[in-house]
Amino acid sequence: MNWVGLIIDIIGSCLLLYSVILLFTYIGIGLFSIVSVKEYLDKNSFADYRVLAVSPEAPTMSILAPAYNEATTIVENVRSLLSIHYNNLEVIIINDGSKDDSLQKLIEHYNLRKIDFFVNEQIPAKKVRGVYKSTNPVYKKLVVIDKENGGKADALNVGI
């Protein structure tokens, strides 16, 4: 019985030591990250990113957002993406063969019209049914792609 108590005490001591070492490691990592973030902010305090975001010289950025049966939230989600303050932004919504009226809601709310568009099929994906752009200049950054259902990865491949 004495050996069992000794083994339990040794295991308990090892677990306590491990916990203390882990605690101090996390505290050290936390302090290091606070110092690193402060240095980063001090180094970049001169940059006004709002000016960079509205500059016509900023690189073009595309946001790909697959959508499948999201009729209840699709209009609000797209509005949120379009509200990003970046000059050279393109928001590409890929309707992944929705069975509800997701596409119809987008067409009605954003005044979308089907356009002729060459689809580069270098990446294998399901068939594209159509590409839509808005006739309203307020939504000129919006592109909607309608395709057959193939899953989220397939939708992103089409968007690329």
C-alpha angles and dihedrals in degrees: 000000000000091000093052092053091048092051091049090050092050092049091047091050091049091050091048091049091048091050093050092048090048092049093052091045091055091046090051092049090048093051091046091051092049090053092046093050091048091051091048093050092047091049094049100038091107094061118094102201093188089067090049092049094055095041115115086219092064113111119260114260128194125201113205116202120178116207129193122175094338099138093135095058108016097100093050092045092052091046089055092051092048091052092068109118102229123123102216099041128140120188112203116191114192112202101207099207096293115197093206128064097276093124093044091053091051092048092051099042099042098034093240123186127191112250135193106257132168111232113210105217099195090121112055112243142145120286118287111229097190149331120230134198129184122254088207111089090214088070098041090127092062124098121174122197120196115202142157116277113273106141134266096294091050090050091052090049089055090048092054 
